[in-house]
Coordinates of C-alpha atoms and ligand atoms in Angstrom, one line a residue:
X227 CA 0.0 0.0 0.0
X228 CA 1.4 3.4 -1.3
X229 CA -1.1 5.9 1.0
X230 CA -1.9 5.1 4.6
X231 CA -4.4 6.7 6.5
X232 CA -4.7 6.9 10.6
X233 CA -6.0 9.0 13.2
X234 CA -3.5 7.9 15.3
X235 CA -0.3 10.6 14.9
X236 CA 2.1 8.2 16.7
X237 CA 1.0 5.7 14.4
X238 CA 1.2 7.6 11.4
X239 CA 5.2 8.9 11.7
X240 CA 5.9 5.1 12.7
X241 CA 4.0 3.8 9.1
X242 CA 6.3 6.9 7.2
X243 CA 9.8 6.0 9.5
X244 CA 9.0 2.2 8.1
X245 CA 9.0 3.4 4.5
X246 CA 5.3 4.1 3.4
X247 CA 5.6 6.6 0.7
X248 CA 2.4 8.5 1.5
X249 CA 0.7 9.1 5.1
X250 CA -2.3 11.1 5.7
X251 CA -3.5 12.2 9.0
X252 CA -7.3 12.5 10.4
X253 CA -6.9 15.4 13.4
X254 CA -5.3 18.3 14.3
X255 CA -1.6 19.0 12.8
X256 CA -0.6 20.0 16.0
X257 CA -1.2 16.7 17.4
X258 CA 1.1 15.2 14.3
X259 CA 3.5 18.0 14.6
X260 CA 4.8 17.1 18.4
X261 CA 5.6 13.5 17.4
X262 CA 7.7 14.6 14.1
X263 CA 11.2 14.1 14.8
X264 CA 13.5 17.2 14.6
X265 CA 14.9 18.1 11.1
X266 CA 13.2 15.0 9.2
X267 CA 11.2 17.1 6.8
X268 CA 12.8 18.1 3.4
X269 CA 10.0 20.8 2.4
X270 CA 7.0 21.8 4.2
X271 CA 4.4 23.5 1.6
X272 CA 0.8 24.2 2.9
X273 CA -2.1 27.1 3.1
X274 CA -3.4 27.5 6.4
X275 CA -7.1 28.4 7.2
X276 CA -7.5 32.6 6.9
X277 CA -9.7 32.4 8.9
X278 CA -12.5 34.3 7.2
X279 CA -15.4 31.8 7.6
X280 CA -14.8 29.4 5.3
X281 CA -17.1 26.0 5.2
X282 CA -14.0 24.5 7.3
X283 CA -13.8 27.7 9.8
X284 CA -15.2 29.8 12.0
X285 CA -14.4 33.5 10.9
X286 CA -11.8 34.7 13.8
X287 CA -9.6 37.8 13.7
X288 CA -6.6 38.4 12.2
X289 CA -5.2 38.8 16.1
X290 CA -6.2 34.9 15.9
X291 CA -4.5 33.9 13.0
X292 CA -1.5 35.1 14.1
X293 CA -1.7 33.4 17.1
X294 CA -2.2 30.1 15.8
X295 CA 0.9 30.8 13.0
X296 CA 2.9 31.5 16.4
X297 CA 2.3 27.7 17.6
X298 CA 2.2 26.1 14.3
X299 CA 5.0 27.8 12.5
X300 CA 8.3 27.2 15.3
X301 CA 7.3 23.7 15.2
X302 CA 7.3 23.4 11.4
X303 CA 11.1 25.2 11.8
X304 CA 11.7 22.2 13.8
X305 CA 11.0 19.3 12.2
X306 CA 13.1 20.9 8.7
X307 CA 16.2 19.8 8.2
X308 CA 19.3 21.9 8.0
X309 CA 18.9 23.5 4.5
X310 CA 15.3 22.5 4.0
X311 CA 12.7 24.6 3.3
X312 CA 9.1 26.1 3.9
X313 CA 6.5 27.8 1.3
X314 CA 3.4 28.8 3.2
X315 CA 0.4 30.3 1.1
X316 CA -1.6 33.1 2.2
X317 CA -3.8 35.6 0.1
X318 CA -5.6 37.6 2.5
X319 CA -7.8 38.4 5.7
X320 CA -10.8 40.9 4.9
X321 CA -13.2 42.0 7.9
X322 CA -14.8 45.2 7.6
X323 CA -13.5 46.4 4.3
X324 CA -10.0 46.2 5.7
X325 CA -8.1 44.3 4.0
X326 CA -4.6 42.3 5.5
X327 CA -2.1 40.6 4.3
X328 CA -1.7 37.4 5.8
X329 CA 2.1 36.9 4.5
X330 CA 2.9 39.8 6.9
X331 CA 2.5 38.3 9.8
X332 CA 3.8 34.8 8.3
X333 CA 7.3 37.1 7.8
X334 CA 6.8 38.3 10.8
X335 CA 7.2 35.2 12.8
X336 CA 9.4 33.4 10.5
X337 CA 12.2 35.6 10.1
X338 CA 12.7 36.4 13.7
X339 CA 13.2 33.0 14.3
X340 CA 16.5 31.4 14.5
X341 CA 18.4 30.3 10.8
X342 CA 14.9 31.0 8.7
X343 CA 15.8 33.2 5.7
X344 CA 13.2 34.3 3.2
X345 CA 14.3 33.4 -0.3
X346 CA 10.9 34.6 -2.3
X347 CA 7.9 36.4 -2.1
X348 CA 6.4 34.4 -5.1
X349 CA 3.3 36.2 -6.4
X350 CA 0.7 33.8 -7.7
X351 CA -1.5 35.4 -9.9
X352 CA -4.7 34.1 -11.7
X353 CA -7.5 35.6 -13.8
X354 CA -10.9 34.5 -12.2
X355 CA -12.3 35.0 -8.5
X356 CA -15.1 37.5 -6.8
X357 CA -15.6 40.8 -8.6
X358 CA -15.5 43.2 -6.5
X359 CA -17.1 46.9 -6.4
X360 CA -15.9 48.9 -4.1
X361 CA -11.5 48.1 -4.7
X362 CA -10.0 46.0 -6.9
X363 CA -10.9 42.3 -7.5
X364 CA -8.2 40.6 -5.8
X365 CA -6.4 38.1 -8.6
X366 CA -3.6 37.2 -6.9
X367 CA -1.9 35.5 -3.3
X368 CA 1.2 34.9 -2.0
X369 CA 4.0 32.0 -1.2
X370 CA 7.0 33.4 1.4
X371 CA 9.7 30.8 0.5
X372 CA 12.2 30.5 3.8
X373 CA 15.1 27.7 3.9
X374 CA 16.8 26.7 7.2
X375 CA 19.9 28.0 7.0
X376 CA 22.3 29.6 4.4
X377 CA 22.8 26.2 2.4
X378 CA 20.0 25.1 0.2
X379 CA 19.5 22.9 -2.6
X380 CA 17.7 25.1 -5.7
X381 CA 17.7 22.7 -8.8
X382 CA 16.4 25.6 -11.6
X383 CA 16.9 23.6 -14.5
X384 CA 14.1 21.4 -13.1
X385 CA 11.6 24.4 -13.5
X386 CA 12.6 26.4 -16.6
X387 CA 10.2 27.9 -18.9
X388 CA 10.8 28.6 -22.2
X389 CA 12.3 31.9 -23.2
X390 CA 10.0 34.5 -25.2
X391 CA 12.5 33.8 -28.2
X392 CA 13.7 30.1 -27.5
X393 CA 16.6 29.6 -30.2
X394 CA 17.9 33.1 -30.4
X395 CA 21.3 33.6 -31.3
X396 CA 24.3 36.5 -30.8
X397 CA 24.8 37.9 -34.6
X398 CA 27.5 39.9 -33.6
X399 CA 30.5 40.3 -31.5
X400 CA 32.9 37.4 -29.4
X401 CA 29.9 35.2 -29.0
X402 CA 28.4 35.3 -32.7
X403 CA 26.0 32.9 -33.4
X404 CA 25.9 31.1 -30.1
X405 CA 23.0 31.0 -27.9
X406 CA 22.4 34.3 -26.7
X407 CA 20.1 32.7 -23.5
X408 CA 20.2 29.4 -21.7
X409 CA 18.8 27.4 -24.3
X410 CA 17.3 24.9 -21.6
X411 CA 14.8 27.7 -20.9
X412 CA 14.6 30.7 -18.2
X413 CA 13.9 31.1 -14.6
X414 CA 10.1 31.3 -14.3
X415 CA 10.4 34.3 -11.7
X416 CA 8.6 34.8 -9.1
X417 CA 5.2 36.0 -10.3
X418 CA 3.2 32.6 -11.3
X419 CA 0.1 32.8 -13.6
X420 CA -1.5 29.7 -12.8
X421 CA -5.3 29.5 -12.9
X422 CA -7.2 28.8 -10.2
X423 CA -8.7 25.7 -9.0
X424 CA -12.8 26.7 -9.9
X425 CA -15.6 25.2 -10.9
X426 CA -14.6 23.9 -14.1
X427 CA -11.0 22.8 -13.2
X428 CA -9.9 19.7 -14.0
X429 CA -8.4 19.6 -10.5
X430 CA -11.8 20.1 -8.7
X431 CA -12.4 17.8 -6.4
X432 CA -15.0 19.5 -4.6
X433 CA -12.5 21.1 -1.4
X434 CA -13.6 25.2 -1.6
X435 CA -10.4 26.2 -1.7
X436 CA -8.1 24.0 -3.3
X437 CA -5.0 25.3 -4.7
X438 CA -3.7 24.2 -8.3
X439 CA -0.9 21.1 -8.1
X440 CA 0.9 23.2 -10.3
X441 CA 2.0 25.2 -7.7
X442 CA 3.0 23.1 -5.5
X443 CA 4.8 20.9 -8.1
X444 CA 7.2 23.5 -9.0
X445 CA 8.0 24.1 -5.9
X446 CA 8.9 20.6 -5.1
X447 CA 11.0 19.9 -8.3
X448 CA 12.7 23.2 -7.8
X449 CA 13.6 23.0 -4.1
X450 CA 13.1 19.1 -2.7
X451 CA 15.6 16.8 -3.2
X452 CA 14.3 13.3 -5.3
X453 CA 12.8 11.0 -3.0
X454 CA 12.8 13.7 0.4
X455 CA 9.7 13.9 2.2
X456 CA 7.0 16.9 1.7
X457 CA 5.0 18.1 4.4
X458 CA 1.5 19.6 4.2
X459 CA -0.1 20.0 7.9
X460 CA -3.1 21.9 6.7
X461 CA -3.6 19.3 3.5
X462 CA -7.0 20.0 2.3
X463 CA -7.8 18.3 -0.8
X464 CA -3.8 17.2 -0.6
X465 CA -2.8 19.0 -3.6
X466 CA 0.6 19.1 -2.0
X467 CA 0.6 15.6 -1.9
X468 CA -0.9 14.8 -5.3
X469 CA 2.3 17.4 -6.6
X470 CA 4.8 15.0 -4.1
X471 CA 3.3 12.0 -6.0
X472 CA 3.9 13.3 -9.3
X473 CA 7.4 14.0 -8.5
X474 CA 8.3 10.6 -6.8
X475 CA 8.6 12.5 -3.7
X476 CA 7.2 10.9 -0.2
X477 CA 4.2 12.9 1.3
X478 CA 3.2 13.4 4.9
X479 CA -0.2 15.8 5.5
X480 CA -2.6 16.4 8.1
X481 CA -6.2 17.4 7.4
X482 CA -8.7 17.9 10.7
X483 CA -11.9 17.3 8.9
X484 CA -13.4 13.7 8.0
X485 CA -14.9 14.8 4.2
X486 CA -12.0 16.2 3.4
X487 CA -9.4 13.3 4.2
X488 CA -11.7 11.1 2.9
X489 CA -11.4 13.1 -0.4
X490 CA -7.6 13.2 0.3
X491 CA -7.2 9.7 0.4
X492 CA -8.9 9.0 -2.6
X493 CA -7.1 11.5 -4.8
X494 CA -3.7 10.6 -3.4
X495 CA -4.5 6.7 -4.2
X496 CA -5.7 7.9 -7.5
X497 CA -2.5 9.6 -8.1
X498 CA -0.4 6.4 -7.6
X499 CA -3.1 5.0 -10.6
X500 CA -2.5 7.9 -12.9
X501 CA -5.3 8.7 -12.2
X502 CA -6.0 12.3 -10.7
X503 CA -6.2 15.1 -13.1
X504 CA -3.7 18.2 -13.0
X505 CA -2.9 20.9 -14.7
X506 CA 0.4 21.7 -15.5
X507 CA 2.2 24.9 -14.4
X508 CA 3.5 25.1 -17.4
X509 CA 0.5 25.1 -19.7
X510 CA -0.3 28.1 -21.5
X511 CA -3.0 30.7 -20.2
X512 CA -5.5 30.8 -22.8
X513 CA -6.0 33.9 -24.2
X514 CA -9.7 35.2 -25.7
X515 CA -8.7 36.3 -29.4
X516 CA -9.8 39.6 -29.7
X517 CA -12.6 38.7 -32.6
X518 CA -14.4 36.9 -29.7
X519 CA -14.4 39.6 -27.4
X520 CA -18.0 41.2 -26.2
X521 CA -17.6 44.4 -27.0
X522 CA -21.6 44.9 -27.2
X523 CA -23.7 46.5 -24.8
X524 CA -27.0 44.7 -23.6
X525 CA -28.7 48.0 -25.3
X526 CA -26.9 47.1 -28.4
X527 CA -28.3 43.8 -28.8
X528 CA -30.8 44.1 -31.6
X529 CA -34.4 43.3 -29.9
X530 CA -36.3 39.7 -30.8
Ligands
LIG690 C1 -6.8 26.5 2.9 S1 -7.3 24.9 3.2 C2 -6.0 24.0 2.4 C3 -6.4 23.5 1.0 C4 -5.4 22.7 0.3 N1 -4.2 23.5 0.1 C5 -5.9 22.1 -1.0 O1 -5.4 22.4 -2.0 O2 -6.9 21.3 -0.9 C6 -6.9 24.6 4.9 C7 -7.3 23.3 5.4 O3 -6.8 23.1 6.7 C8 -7.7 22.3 7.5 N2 -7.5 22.6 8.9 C9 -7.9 23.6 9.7 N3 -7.3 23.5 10.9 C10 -6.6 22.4 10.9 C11 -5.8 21.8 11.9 N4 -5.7 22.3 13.2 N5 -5.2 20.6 11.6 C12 -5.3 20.1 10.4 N6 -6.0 20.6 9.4 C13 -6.7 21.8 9.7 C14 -9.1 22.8 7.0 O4 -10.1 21.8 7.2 C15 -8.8 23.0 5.5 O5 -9.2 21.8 4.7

């Protein structure tokens, strides 16, 4: 068996210290936290609840969510190894028009704690989501990449994207007609365009706030070493581990609600099948062409 499911957190790090790939925890991620040895986690990747009333939340200040980032996040610095790494996802806390953002206070607490250096602020952007009236529609979140420590693995030839003019050669000077870029492609940068995991998605699974395994995949090619062990306390849907799975990476995640390991485990299985959908990071964005644009008013249409 590939994916193992307990409620147990003692048993669950004893199934992953005797070699199963992929173990999924029913309760709280604190609970699992405290029995993770120190520095045995290669990457921790995960979104923790905002705390803005979601179906799996009661909507709590932002004072709370700090609070519970102050427990949670020491502990995850804990059980990273010496140049491993964390990429925590936040977008925002609204509550009375005001709007704050959570990866503030994630910086906060992280960086004053001892060896954790931020290496990004990666900008996820993505085109569809509430329209708002009274600011802008928000269309994008965050992920705060921190390693443990000043040495860190960063494989970037794992996550190149091809360059605007792939092929392009010097025509003059020293270097005449060699490539003029890395011809294995460019660094993606830190601003992501990957669409959003709504209704139509192929990722949907029905979790109300999924995020898209293309995230998390590059992510884990890019900074995980083959075969380490990804972490995802807060697991959701387990996108993080669906992206581990892909990647022949081993997966550890905690999800407090029933429906939603339930959906977990299925996916993850499904994964080890070939089986779960996901859209790649690197797929284009489509683009309307411009002839399909509605550029007609209601009024315009003629009457029937
Ligand atoms: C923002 S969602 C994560 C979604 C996930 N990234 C995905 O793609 O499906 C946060 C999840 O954390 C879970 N959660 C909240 N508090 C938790 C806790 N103390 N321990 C474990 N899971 C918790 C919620 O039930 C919710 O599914």
């Amino acid at each position: 068996m590939n994916v193992r499911a307990y409620r147990s957190p003692s048993h669950a790090v004893h199934s992953l210290s005797l070699g199963t790939p992929t173990v999924i925890f029913n309760g709280d991620c604190i609970k699992l936290i405290k029995r993770i040895p120190d520095g045995s986690v290669d990457l921790t990747i995960s979104s923790p609840p905002y705390c803005m009333g979601k179906e799996y939340e009661t909507a709590r200040s932002v004072e709370e969510f700090i609070a519970a980032q102050q427990v949670i996040l020491p502990e995850v610095v804990r059980v990273t190894r010496d140049g491993g790494s964390i990429c925590w996802q936040v977008g925002y806390h609204v509550t009375n028009q005001r709007a704050y953002p959570l990866d503030y206070a994630v910086f906060s607490i992280l960086s004053g704690l001892k060896d954790v250096i931020l290496r990004n602020r990666i900008i996820w952007t993505f085109g569809f989501g509430l329209n708002d009236t009274s600011r802008f529609s928000g269309r994008h979140e965050t992920v705060l990449w921190f390693t443990k420590g000043l040495k860190y693995a960063f494989n970037l030839d794992a996550v190149r994207v091809p360059q605007k003019y792939p092929g392009k050669r010097s025509h003059k000077g020293p270097h005449k007609g060699e490539f003029s870029c890395n011809p294995k492609g460019k660094n993606p940068g830190d601003v992501w365009e990957i669409p959003n995991v709504k209704a139509c998605h192929v990722e949907k699974v029905g979790h109300p706030c999924q995020y898209p395994v293309g995230l998390a995949d590059r992510l884990i090619r890019a900074i995980c070493p083959t075969r380490g062990l990804v972490f995802d306390p807060y697991m959701g849907s387990a996108s993080t581990g669906i992206a581990a799975i892909i990647s022949g990476r081993r997966f550890l995640g905690a999800e407090v609600n029933e429906k939603y390991q339930n959906m977990a485990y299925r996916r993850l299985v499904s994964a080890y099948q070939g089986a779960a959908p996901y859209r790649s990071a690197d797929q284009p964005i489509h683009t309307p062409r411009s002839e399909d644009a509605v550029a007609r008013r209601p009024d315009h249409f003629p009457e029937v």
